[in-house]
Amino acid sequence: MQDHLTSTFSALADPTRRAMLARLAQGPATVTELAEPFALALPTISRHLKVLEGAGLITREKSAQFRPCRLEARPLEEADAWIGTYREFFSQRFDALEAQLKTMMAAKAKEEDKQ
Amino acid sequence: MQDHLTSTFSALADPTRRAMLARLAQGPATVTELAEPFALALPTISRHLKVLEGAGLITREKSAQFRPCRLEARPLEEADAWIGTYREFFSQRFDALEAQLKTMMAAKAKEEDKQ
DNA sequence: ATCGTATTTGCATCATTGGCTAAATACGCA
DNA sequence: TGCGTATTTAGCCAATGATGCAAATACGAT
């Protein structure tokens, strides 16, 4: 799983894990807390967390028998930066749409002039 | 593969596919053109493209025996929006860093005052 | 030392994925 | 019609991933 982006995106490619991140965005949580919303066995949850940890999306401390998980921004920022590369492309597309819209409106106006 | 984000992220979770998108950001290309930079058999390329198409990241027309692929912005925008949810979290972290830096600088200044 | 809670590890299973080769398909052109 | 190029389908394999159950581990509290 070589580079960061690959492990980050593949970690994000799972709804359960995305939901976990959403939960963690509101503050740290234990494994059991994170498991609560899902109909999944704890070992399964544990493994999802390991994937997230492997991607650097979360870190965990060891506090008594609990393992509080904490969201880490770094990989998300990197993913954001990668997608950011295409933002120009988004706007181009948007501009094109806008241009087309203008053309249509102009045509329509012209049409109405005739009447 | 239920929702858009899942298929989008899992499509992005492969370096070859990301490279293909990077190429397509500069304009449409045929399968063979897209295959050129990689040491992969054409059927493999073809399947990568099918994944990208399945995620809506590309569309293709049929022009003679060629299948030009074109980058589509929509899924990237959605992924961008999802990650955008966490942007506040990024900046928080950044602010914290900045605050810490200020504290350190203040401490250092104080230290120098003493001398 | 023992009990109970929190979490992980160890198989086993089933589906998916990425890759290859060989064969099929689709189309323009001679 | 027949050839050559472009691309996909089919079949096979190895690796990975998601999930469950049962057992192990870790640690606080009694």
PDB file of C-alpha atoms (C1' of nucleotides) in Angstrom:
ATOM      1  CA  MET A   1       0.000   0.000   0.000  1.00  0.00           C
ATOM      2  CA  GLN A   2       2.907   2.225  -0.886  1.00  0.00           C
ATOM      3  CA  ASP A   3       2.069   5.913  -0.799  1.00  0.00           C
ATOM      4  CA  HIS A   4      -0.052   7.902   1.567  1.00  0.00           C
ATOM      5  CA  LEU A   5      -2.731   8.772  -0.918  1.00  0.00           C
ATOM      6  CA  THR A   6      -3.375   5.153  -1.717  1.00  0.00           C
ATOM      7  CA  SER A   7      -3.806   4.103   1.870  1.00  0.00           C
ATOM      8  CA  THR A   8      -5.806   7.221   2.647  1.00  0.00           C
ATOM      9  CA  PHE A   9      -8.214   6.824  -0.239  1.00  0.00           C
ATOM     10  CA  SER A  10      -8.677   3.139   0.349  1.00  0.00           C
ATOM     11  CA  ALA A  11      -9.357   3.818   4.013  1.00  0.00           C
ATOM     12  CA  LEU A  12     -11.941   6.385   2.957  1.00  0.00           C
ATOM     13  CA  ALA A  13     -13.484   3.931   0.512  1.00  0.00           C
ATOM     14  CA  ASP A  14     -15.597   2.369   3.214  1.00  0.00           C
ATOM     15  CA  PRO A  15     -18.786   3.883   4.612  1.00  0.00           C
ATOM     16  CA  THR A  16     -18.229   2.479   8.082  1.00  0.00           C
ATOM     17  CA  ARG A  17     -14.828   4.057   8.279  1.00  0.00           C
ATOM     18  CA  ARG A  18     -16.083   7.366   6.938  1.00  0.00           C
ATOM     19  CA  ALA A  19     -18.810   7.349   9.563  1.00  0.00           C
ATOM     20  CA  MET A  20     -16.190   6.675  12.199  1.00  0.00           C
ATOM     21  CA  LEU A  21     -14.184   9.661  11.059  1.00  0.00           C
ATOM     22  CA  ALA A  22     -17.306  11.786  11.156  1.00  0.00           C
ATOM     23  CA  ARG A  23     -17.835  10.742  14.726  1.00  0.00           C
ATOM     24  CA  LEU A  24     -14.224  11.434  15.601  1.00  0.00           C
ATOM     25  CA  ALA A  25     -14.403  14.887  14.106  1.00  0.00           C
ATOM     26  CA  GLN A  26     -16.427  15.764  17.176  1.00  0.00           C
ATOM     27  CA  GLY A  27     -13.801  14.523  19.563  1.00  0.00           C
ATOM     28  CA  PRO A  28     -11.948  11.380  20.634  1.00  0.00           C
ATOM     29  CA  ALA A  29     -13.847   8.189  21.326  1.00  0.00           C
ATOM     30  CA  THR A  30     -13.199   4.659  22.507  1.00  0.00           C
ATOM     31  CA  VAL A  31     -13.584   1.566  20.368  1.00  0.00           C
ATOM     32  CA  THR A  32     -16.855   0.621  22.024  1.00  0.00           C
ATOM     33  CA  GLU A  33     -18.261   4.103  21.554  1.00  0.00           C
ATOM     34  CA  LEU A  34     -17.281   4.023  17.922  1.00  0.00           C
ATOM     35  CA  ALA A  35     -18.836   0.597  17.494  1.00  0.00           C
ATOM     36  CA  GLU A  36     -22.160   1.569  18.982  1.00  0.00           C
ATOM     37  CA  PRO A  37     -23.888   2.908  15.820  1.00  0.00           C
ATOM     38  CA  PHE A  38     -23.013  -0.165  13.781  1.00  0.00           C
ATOM     39  CA  ALA A  39     -24.348  -3.685  13.611  1.00  0.00           C
ATOM     40  CA  LEU A  40     -20.844  -5.076  13.461  1.00  0.00           C
ATOM     41  CA  ALA A  41     -18.933  -7.325  15.809  1.00  0.00           C
ATOM     42  CA  LEU A  42     -16.259  -5.624  17.850  1.00  0.00           C
ATOM     43  CA  PRO A  43     -13.363  -7.399  16.163  1.00  0.00           C
ATOM     44  CA  THR A  44     -14.619  -6.036  12.887  1.00  0.00           C
ATOM     45  CA  ILE A  45     -14.689  -2.534  14.296  1.00  0.00           C
ATOM     46  CA  SER A  46     -11.247  -3.058  15.692  1.00  0.00           C
ATOM     47  CA  ARG A  47      -9.951  -3.965  12.277  1.00  0.00           C
ATOM     48  CA  HIS A  48     -11.557  -0.944  10.660  1.00  0.00           C
ATOM     49  CA  LEU A  49      -9.781   1.175  13.220  1.00  0.00           C
ATOM     50  CA  LYS A  50      -6.537  -0.523  12.403  1.00  0.00           C
ATOM     51  CA  VAL A  51      -7.004   0.429   8.777  1.00  0.00           C
ATOM     52  CA  LEU A  52      -7.673   4.028   9.736  1.00  0.00           C
ATOM     53  CA  GLU A  53      -4.644   3.996  11.983  1.00  0.00           C
ATOM     54  CA  GLY A  54      -2.540   2.463   9.228  1.00  0.00           C
ATOM     55  CA  ALA A  55      -3.518   5.333   6.981  1.00  0.00           C
ATOM     56  CA  GLY A  56      -2.614   7.787   9.716  1.00  0.00           C
ATOM     57  CA  LEU A  57      -6.184   9.033   9.829  1.00  0.00           C
ATOM     58  CA  ILE A  58      -6.403   8.326  13.534  1.00  0.00           C
ATOM     59  CA  THR A  59      -4.026   7.858  16.417  1.00  0.00           C
ATOM     60  CA  ARG A  60      -4.720   6.074  19.669  1.00  0.00           C
ATOM     61  CA  GLU A  61      -3.468   6.299  23.201  1.00  0.00           C
ATOM     62  CA  LYS A  62      -3.584   3.625  25.820  1.00  0.00           C
ATOM     63  CA  SER A  63      -5.576   4.779  28.787  1.00  0.00           C
ATOM     64  CA  ALA A  64      -6.310   1.923  31.174  1.00  0.00           C
ATOM     65  CA  GLN A  65      -8.103  -0.758  29.182  1.00  0.00           C
ATOM     66  CA  PHE A  66      -9.442   1.843  26.762  1.00  0.00           C
ATOM     67  CA  ARG A  67      -7.899   2.905  23.496  1.00  0.00           C
ATOM     68  CA  PRO A  68      -9.255   6.351  22.769  1.00  0.00           C
ATOM     69  CA  CYS A  69      -9.051   7.194  19.093  1.00  0.00           C
ATOM     70  CA  ARG A  70      -8.347  10.671  17.843  1.00  0.00           C
ATOM     71  CA  LEU A  71      -8.812  12.043  14.339  1.00  0.00           C
ATOM     72  CA  GLU A  72      -5.631  13.169  12.604  1.00  0.00           C
ATOM     73  CA  ALA A  73      -5.815  15.882   9.993  1.00  0.00           C
ATOM     74  CA  ARG A  74      -2.656  15.230   8.066  1.00  0.00           C
ATOM     75  CA  PRO A  75      -3.813  12.538   5.597  1.00  0.00           C
ATOM     76  CA  LEU A  76      -7.064  14.375   5.009  1.00  0.00           C
ATOM     77  CA  GLU A  77      -5.104  17.463   4.153  1.00  0.00           C
ATOM     78  CA  GLU A  78      -3.018  15.493   1.707  1.00  0.00           C
ATOM     79  CA  ALA A  79      -6.080  14.003   0.072  1.00  0.00           C
ATOM     80  CA  ASP A  80      -7.569  17.462  -0.027  1.00  0.00           C
ATOM     81  CA  ALA A  81      -4.456  18.795  -1.682  1.00  0.00           C
ATOM     82  CA  TRP A  82      -4.531  16.052  -4.286  1.00  0.00           C
ATOM     83  CA  ILE A  83      -8.120  16.693  -5.183  1.00  0.00           C
ATOM     84  CA  GLY A  84      -7.303  20.390  -5.092  1.00  0.00           C
ATOM     85  CA  THR A  85      -5.221  19.787  -8.184  1.00  0.00           C
ATOM     86  CA  TYR A  86      -8.475  19.278 -10.027  1.00  0.00           C
ATOM     87  CA  ARG A  87     -10.267  22.268  -8.634  1.00  0.00           C
ATOM     88  CA  GLU A  88      -9.252  24.282 -11.642  1.00  0.00           C
ATOM     89  CA  PHE A  89     -10.905  21.595 -13.698  1.00  0.00           C
ATOM     90  CA  PHE A  90     -14.110  21.921 -11.690  1.00  0.00           C
ATOM     91  CA  SER A  91     -14.311  25.629 -12.307  1.00  0.00           C
ATOM     92  CA  GLN A  92     -13.508  25.259 -15.984  1.00  0.00           C
ATOM     93  CA  ARG A  93     -16.409  22.921 -16.250  1.00  0.00           C
ATOM     94  CA  PHE A  94     -18.515  25.354 -14.275  1.00  0.00           C
ATOM     95  CA  ASP A  95     -17.441  28.246 -16.471  1.00  0.00           C
ATOM     96  CA  ALA A  96     -18.327  26.273 -19.547  1.00  0.00           C
ATOM     97  CA  LEU A  97     -21.754  25.599 -18.130  1.00  0.00           C
ATOM     98  CA  GLU A  98     -22.195  29.237 -17.290  1.00  0.00           C
ATOM     99  CA  ALA A  99     -21.110  30.280 -20.751  1.00  0.00           C
ATOM    100  CA  GLN A 100     -23.589  27.867 -22.256  1.00  0.00           C
ATOM    101  CA  LEU A 101     -26.304  29.212 -20.021  1.00  0.00           C
ATOM    102  CA  LYS A 102     -25.553  32.741 -21.150  1.00  0.00           C
ATOM    103  CA  THR A 103     -25.716  31.666 -24.771  1.00  0.00           C
ATOM    104  CA  MET A 104     -29.066  30.063 -24.179  1.00  0.00           C
ATOM    105  CA  MET A 105     -30.419  33.105 -22.446  1.00  0.00           C
ATOM    106  CA  ALA A 106     -29.207  35.357 -25.209  1.00  0.00           C
ATOM    107  CA  ALA A 107     -30.875  33.100 -27.750  1.00  0.00           C
ATOM    108  CA  LYS A 108     -34.062  33.130 -25.790  1.00  0.00           C
ATOM    109  CA  ALA A 109     -33.975  36.933 -25.515  1.00  0.00           C
ATOM    110  CA  LYS A 110     -33.480  37.197 -29.245  1.00  0.00           C
ATOM    111  CA  GLU A 111     -36.395  34.855 -29.743  1.00  0.00           C
ATOM    112  CA  GLU A 112     -38.583  37.051 -27.601  1.00  0.00           C
ATOM    113  CA  ASP A 113     -37.512  40.142 -29.511  1.00  0.00           C
ATOM    114  CA  LYS A 114     -38.958  38.628 -32.619  1.00  0.00           C
ATOM    115  CA  GLN A 115     -42.383  38.247 -31.103  1.00  0.00           C
TER     116      GLN A 115
ATOM    117  CA  MET B   1     -20.828  -0.354  -4.178  1.00  0.00           C
ATOM    118  CA  GLN B   2     -23.737   1.697  -2.966  1.00  0.00           C
ATOM    119  CA  ASP B   3     -22.971   5.385  -2.666  1.00  0.00           C
ATOM    120  CA  HIS B   4     -20.961   7.664  -4.860  1.00  0.00           C
ATOM    121  CA  LEU B   5     -18.306   8.439  -2.313  1.00  0.00           C
ATOM    122  CA  THR B   6     -17.481   4.806  -1.834  1.00  0.00           C
ATOM    123  CA  SER B   7     -16.990   4.089  -5.499  1.00  0.00           C
ATOM    124  CA  THR B   8     -15.163   7.364  -5.989  1.00  0.00           C
ATOM    125  CA  PHE B   9     -12.729   6.839  -3.163  1.00  0.00           C
ATOM    126  CA  SER B  10     -12.089   3.254  -4.066  1.00  0.00           C
ATOM    127  CA  ALA B  11     -11.449   4.281  -7.652  1.00  0.00           C
ATOM    128  CA  LEU B  12      -8.990   6.877  -6.382  1.00  0.00           C
ATOM    129  CA  ALA B  13      -7.312   4.305  -4.158  1.00  0.00           C
ATOM    130  CA  ASP B  14      -5.134   3.085  -6.993  1.00  0.00           C
ATOM    131  CA  PRO B  15      -2.028   4.877  -8.254  1.00  0.00           C
ATOM    132  CA  THR B  16      -2.541   3.769 -11.830  1.00  0.00           C
ATOM    133  CA  ARG B  17      -6.033   5.179 -11.876  1.00  0.00           C
ATOM    134  CA  ARG B  18      -4.926   8.408 -10.243  1.00  0.00           C
ATOM    135  CA  ALA B  19      -2.235   8.759 -12.882  1.00  0.00           C
ATOM    136  CA  MET B  20      -4.836   8.183 -15.568  1.00  0.00           C
ATOM    137  CA  LEU B  21      -6.975  10.950 -14.164  1.00  0.00           C
ATOM    138  CA  ALA B  22      -3.966  13.232 -14.068  1.00  0.00           C
ATOM    139  CA  ARG B  23      -3.417  12.541 -17.736  1.00  0.00           C
ATOM    140  CA  LEU B  24      -7.071  13.123 -18.539  1.00  0.00           C
ATOM    141  CA  ALA B  25      -7.037  16.431 -16.726  1.00  0.00           C
ATOM    142  CA  GLN B  26      -5.093  17.683 -19.731  1.00  0.00           C
ATOM    143  CA  GLY B  27      -7.680  16.533 -22.199  1.00  0.00           C
ATOM    144  CA  PRO B  28      -9.408  13.430 -23.550  1.00  0.00           C
ATOM    145  CA  ALA B  29      -7.344  10.403 -24.555  1.00  0.00           C
ATOM    146  CA  THR B  30      -7.842   6.981 -26.059  1.00  0.00           C
ATOM    147  CA  VAL B  31      -7.284   3.731 -24.198  1.00  0.00           C
ATOM    148  CA  THR B  32      -3.984   3.120 -25.947  1.00  0.00           C
ATOM    149  CA  GLU B  33      -2.751   6.588 -25.161  1.00  0.00           C
ATOM    150  CA  LEU B  34      -3.683   6.132 -21.540  1.00  0.00           C
ATOM    151  CA  ALA B  35      -1.960   2.772 -21.445  1.00  0.00           C
ATOM    152  CA  GLU B  36       1.301   4.049 -22.860  1.00  0.00           C
ATOM    153  CA  PRO B  37       2.999   5.174 -19.595  1.00  0.00           C
ATOM    154  CA  PHE B  38       2.295   1.875 -17.831  1.00  0.00           C
ATOM    155  CA  ALA B  39       3.832  -1.570 -18.022  1.00  0.00           C
ATOM    156  CA  LEU B  40       0.395  -3.139 -17.967  1.00  0.00           C
ATOM    157  CA  ALA B  41      -1.447  -5.274 -20.464  1.00  0.00           C
ATOM    158  CA  LEU B  42      -4.238  -3.545 -22.317  1.00  0.00           C
ATOM    159  CA  PRO B  43      -7.013  -5.607 -20.760  1.00  0.00           C
ATOM    160  CA  THR B  44      -5.774  -4.462 -17.388  1.00  0.00           C
ATOM    161  CA  ILE B  45      -5.910  -0.867 -18.498  1.00  0.00           C
ATOM    162  CA  SER B  46      -9.339  -1.455 -19.898  1.00  0.00           C
ATOM    163  CA  ARG B  47     -10.546  -2.679 -16.539  1.00  0.00           C
ATOM    164  CA  HIS B  48      -9.065   0.265 -14.699  1.00  0.00           C
ATOM    165  CA  LEU B  49     -10.981   2.485 -17.056  1.00  0.00           C
ATOM    166  CA  LYS B  50     -14.122   0.546 -16.365  1.00  0.00           C
ATOM    167  CA  VAL B  51     -13.650   1.211 -12.678  1.00  0.00           C
ATOM    168  CA  LEU B  52     -13.179   4.907 -13.329  1.00  0.00           C
ATOM    169  CA  GLU B  53     -16.223   4.909 -15.546  1.00  0.00           C
ATOM    170  CA  GLY B  54     -18.232   3.049 -12.940  1.00  0.00           C
ATOM    171  CA  ALA B  55     -17.367   5.750 -10.450  1.00  0.00           C
ATOM    172  CA  GLY B  56     -18.418   8.378 -12.963  1.00  0.00           C
ATOM    173  CA  LEU B  57     -14.920   9.811 -12.966  1.00  0.00           C
ATOM    174  CA  ILE B  58     -14.707   9.442 -16.713  1.00  0.00           C
ATOM    175  CA  THR B  59     -17.090   9.130 -19.627  1.00  0.00           C
ATOM    176  CA  ARG B  60     -16.355   7.685 -23.026  1.00  0.00           C
ATOM    177  CA  GLU B  61     -17.653   8.128 -26.509  1.00  0.00           C
ATOM    178  CA  LYS B  62     -17.410   5.703 -29.356  1.00  0.00           C
ATOM    179  CA  SER B  63     -15.522   7.255 -32.226  1.00  0.00           C
ATOM    180  CA  ALA B  64     -14.686   4.673 -34.874  1.00  0.00           C
ATOM    181  CA  GLN B  65     -12.713   1.941 -33.152  1.00  0.00           C
ATOM    182  CA  PHE B  66     -11.491   4.382 -30.529  1.00  0.00           C
ATOM    183  CA  ARG B  67     -13.042   5.034 -27.144  1.00  0.00           C
ATOM    184  CA  PRO B  68     -11.874   8.462 -26.117  1.00  0.00           C
ATOM    185  CA  CYS B  69     -12.087   8.954 -22.369  1.00  0.00           C
ATOM    186  CA  ARG B  70     -12.915  12.269 -20.805  1.00  0.00           C
ATOM    187  CA  LEU B  71     -12.489  13.341 -17.204  1.00  0.00           C
ATOM    188  CA  GLU B  72     -15.702  14.140 -15.361  1.00  0.00           C
ATOM    189  CA  ALA B  73     -15.632  16.632 -12.541  1.00  0.00           C
ATOM    190  CA  ARG B  74     -18.746  15.647 -10.661  1.00  0.00           C
ATOM    191  CA  PRO B  75     -17.421  12.823  -8.446  1.00  0.00           C
ATOM    192  CA  LEU B  76     -14.272  14.755  -7.712  1.00  0.00           C
ATOM    193  CA  GLU B  77     -16.375  17.656  -6.587  1.00  0.00           C
ATOM    194  CA  GLU B  78     -18.345  15.390  -4.318  1.00  0.00           C
ATOM    195  CA  ALA B  79     -15.213  13.900  -2.823  1.00  0.00           C
ATOM    196  CA  ASP B  80     -13.896  17.410  -2.429  1.00  0.00           C
ATOM    197  CA  ALA B  81     -17.062  18.445  -0.648  1.00  0.00           C
ATOM    198  CA  TRP B  82     -16.855  15.489   1.696  1.00  0.00           C
ATOM    199  CA  ILE B  83     -13.295  16.231   2.647  1.00  0.00           C
ATOM    200  CA  GLY B  84     -14.280  19.861   2.890  1.00  0.00           C
ATOM    201  CA  THR B  85     -16.339  18.908   5.906  1.00  0.00           C
ATOM    202  CA  TYR B  86     -13.071  18.376   7.692  1.00  0.00           C
ATOM    203  CA  ARG B  87     -11.423  21.570   6.584  1.00  0.00           C
ATOM    204  CA  GLU B  88     -12.518  23.281   9.747  1.00  0.00           C
ATOM    205  CA  PHE B  89     -10.728  20.513  11.566  1.00  0.00           C
ATOM    206  CA  PHE B  90      -7.553  21.143   9.565  1.00  0.00           C
ATOM    207  CA  SER B  91      -7.518  24.814  10.449  1.00  0.00           C
ATOM    208  CA  GLN B  92      -8.201  24.132  14.095  1.00  0.00           C
ATOM    209  CA  ARG B  93      -5.141  21.985  14.130  1.00  0.00           C
ATOM    210  CA  PHE B  94      -3.254  24.654  12.255  1.00  0.00           C
ATOM    211  CA  ASP B  95      -4.415  27.365  14.639  1.00  0.00           C
ATOM    212  CA  ALA B  96      -3.283  25.254  17.544  1.00  0.00           C
ATOM    213  CA  LEU B  97       0.123  24.909  15.958  1.00  0.00           C
ATOM    214  CA  GLU B  98       0.296  28.593  15.335  1.00  0.00           C
ATOM    215  CA  ALA B  99      -0.704  29.363  18.902  1.00  0.00           C
ATOM    216  CA  GLN B 100       1.971  27.057  20.156  1.00  0.00           C
ATOM    217  CA  LEU B 101       4.522  28.707  17.942  1.00  0.00           C
ATOM    218  CA  LYS B 102       3.577  32.119  19.314  1.00  0.00           C
ATOM    219  CA  THR B 103       3.922  30.839  22.851  1.00  0.00           C
ATOM    220  CA  MET B 104       7.343  29.502  22.073  1.00  0.00           C
ATOM    221  CA  MET B 105       8.429  32.746  20.483  1.00  0.00           C
ATOM    222  CA  ALA B 106       7.150  34.732  23.431  1.00  0.00           C
ATOM    223  CA  ALA B 107       9.029  32.462  25.813  1.00  0.00           C
ATOM    224  CA  LYS B 108      12.159  32.862  23.773  1.00  0.00           C
ATOM    225  CA  ALA B 109      11.798  36.645  23.748  1.00  0.00           C
ATOM    226  CA  LYS B 110      11.371  36.630  27.497  1.00  0.00           C
ATOM    227  CA  GLU B 111      14.457  34.487  27.788  1.00  0.00           C
ATOM    228  CA  GLU B 112      16.433  36.991  25.762  1.00  0.00           C
ATOM    229  CA  ASP B 113      15.180  39.858  27.880  1.00  0.00           C
ATOM    230  CA  LYS B 114      16.816  38.291  30.864  1.00  0.00           C
ATOM    231  CA  GLN B 115      20.210  38.286  29.237  1.00  0.00           C
TER     232      GLN B 115
ATOM    233  C1'  DA C   1      -5.904 -13.852  43.136  1.00  0.00           C
ATOM    234  C1'  DT C   2     -10.329 -13.305  40.674  1.00  0.00           C
ATOM    235  C1'  DC C   3     -13.914 -11.059  38.068  1.00  0.00           C
ATOM    236  C1'  DG C   4     -15.604  -8.053  34.587  1.00  0.00           C
ATOM    237  C1'  DT C   5     -15.022  -4.861  30.983  1.00  0.00           C
ATOM    238  C1'  DA C   6     -12.413  -3.333  26.799  1.00  0.00           C
ATOM    239  C1'  DT C   7      -9.992  -4.636  22.938  1.00  0.00           C
ATOM    240  C1'  DT C   8      -7.259  -7.578  19.982  1.00  0.00           C
ATOM    241  C1'  DT C   9      -5.690 -12.021  17.746  1.00  0.00           C
ATOM    242  C1'  DG C  10      -6.433 -16.278  15.432  1.00  0.00           C
ATOM    243  C1'  DC C  11      -8.546 -18.990  12.203  1.00  0.00           C
ATOM    244  C1'  DA C  12     -12.114 -19.684   8.502  1.00  0.00           C
ATOM    245  C1'  DT C  13     -15.045 -17.895   4.806  1.00  0.00           C
ATOM    246  C1'  DC C  14     -16.555 -15.419   0.929  1.00  0.00           C
ATOM    247  C1'  DA C  15     -16.208 -11.603  -2.321  1.00  0.00           C
ATOM    248  C1'  DT C  16     -13.411  -8.398  -4.676  1.00  0.00           C
ATOM    249  C1'  DT C  17      -9.376  -6.802  -7.055  1.00  0.00           C
ATOM    250  C1'  DG C  18      -5.426  -6.529 -10.072  1.00  0.00           C
ATOM    251  C1'  DG C  19      -2.843  -8.897 -13.184  1.00  0.00           C
ATOM    252  C1'  DC C  20      -2.002 -12.041 -17.317  1.00  0.00           C
ATOM    253  C1'  DT C  21      -2.964 -14.627 -21.785  1.00  0.00           C
ATOM    254  C1'  DA C  22      -5.848 -15.904 -25.422  1.00  0.00           C
ATOM    255  C1'  DA C  23      -9.841 -15.107 -27.936  1.00  0.00           C
ATOM    256  C1'  DA C  24     -13.625 -12.241 -29.416  1.00  0.00           C
ATOM    257  C1'  DT C  25     -15.526  -7.816 -31.284  1.00  0.00           C
ATOM    258  C1'  DA C  26     -15.735  -3.556 -33.666  1.00  0.00           C
ATOM    259  C1'  DC C  27     -14.484  -0.661 -37.470  1.00  0.00           C
ATOM    260  C1'  DG C  28     -11.930   1.730 -41.124  1.00  0.00           C
ATOM    261  C1'  DC C  29      -9.594   0.789 -45.274  1.00  0.00           C
ATOM    262  C1'  DA C  30      -7.738  -1.555 -49.388  1.00  0.00           C
TER     263       DA C  30
ATOM    264  C1'  DT D   1     -14.347  -9.502 -48.424  1.00  0.00           C
ATOM    265  C1'  DG D   2     -10.219  -9.569 -45.786  1.00  0.00           C
ATOM    266  C1'  DC D   3      -6.484  -7.118 -43.027  1.00  0.00           C
ATOM    267  C1'  DG D   4      -4.959  -4.399 -39.304  1.00  0.00           C
ATOM    268  C1'  DT D   5      -5.711  -1.622 -35.390  1.00  0.00           C
ATOM    269  C1'  DA D   6      -8.301  -0.643 -31.039  1.00  0.00           C
ATOM    270  C1'  DT D   7     -10.608  -2.393 -27.289  1.00  0.00           C
ATOM    271  C1'  DT D   8     -13.194  -5.691 -24.547  1.00  0.00           C
ATOM    272  C1'  DT D   9     -14.582 -10.312 -22.827  1.00  0.00           C
ATOM    273  C1'  DA D  10     -13.502 -14.727 -20.794  1.00  0.00           C
ATOM    274  C1'  DG D  11     -11.056 -17.574 -17.809  1.00  0.00           C
ATOM    275  C1'  DC D  12      -7.526 -18.224 -14.380  1.00  0.00           C
ATOM    276  C1'  DC D  13      -4.615 -17.079 -10.334  1.00  0.00           C
ATOM    277  C1'  DA D  14      -2.749 -14.820  -6.208  1.00  0.00           C
ATOM    278  C1'  DA D  15      -3.474 -11.341  -2.915  1.00  0.00           C
ATOM    279  C1'  DT D  16      -6.402  -8.610  -0.167  1.00  0.00           C
ATOM    280  C1'  DG D  17     -10.359  -7.199   2.439  1.00  0.00           C
ATOM    281  C1'  DA D  18     -14.570  -7.551   5.239  1.00  0.00           C
ATOM    282  C1'  DT D  19     -16.853 -10.244   8.472  1.00  0.00           C
ATOM    283  C1'  DG D  20     -17.925 -13.642  12.200  1.00  0.00           C
ATOM    284  C1'  DC D  21     -16.967 -16.558  16.233  1.00  0.00           C
ATOM    285  C1'  DA D  22     -14.136 -18.049  19.787  1.00  0.00           C
ATOM    286  C1'  DA D  23     -10.193 -17.384  22.460  1.00  0.00           C
ATOM    287  C1'  DA D  24      -6.562 -14.495  24.265  1.00  0.00           C
ATOM    288  C1'  DT D  25      -4.897 -10.288  26.454  1.00  0.00           C
ATOM    289  C1'  DA D  26      -4.895  -6.115  29.253  1.00  0.00           C
ATOM    290  C1'  DC D  27      -6.174  -3.753  33.225  1.00  0.00           C
ATOM    291  C1'  DG D  28      -9.130  -1.833  37.076  1.00  0.00           C
ATOM    292  C1'  DA D  29     -11.587  -3.146  41.002  1.00  0.00           C
ATOM    293  C1'  DT D  30     -13.104  -6.278  44.589  1.00  0.00           C
TER     294       DT D  30
END
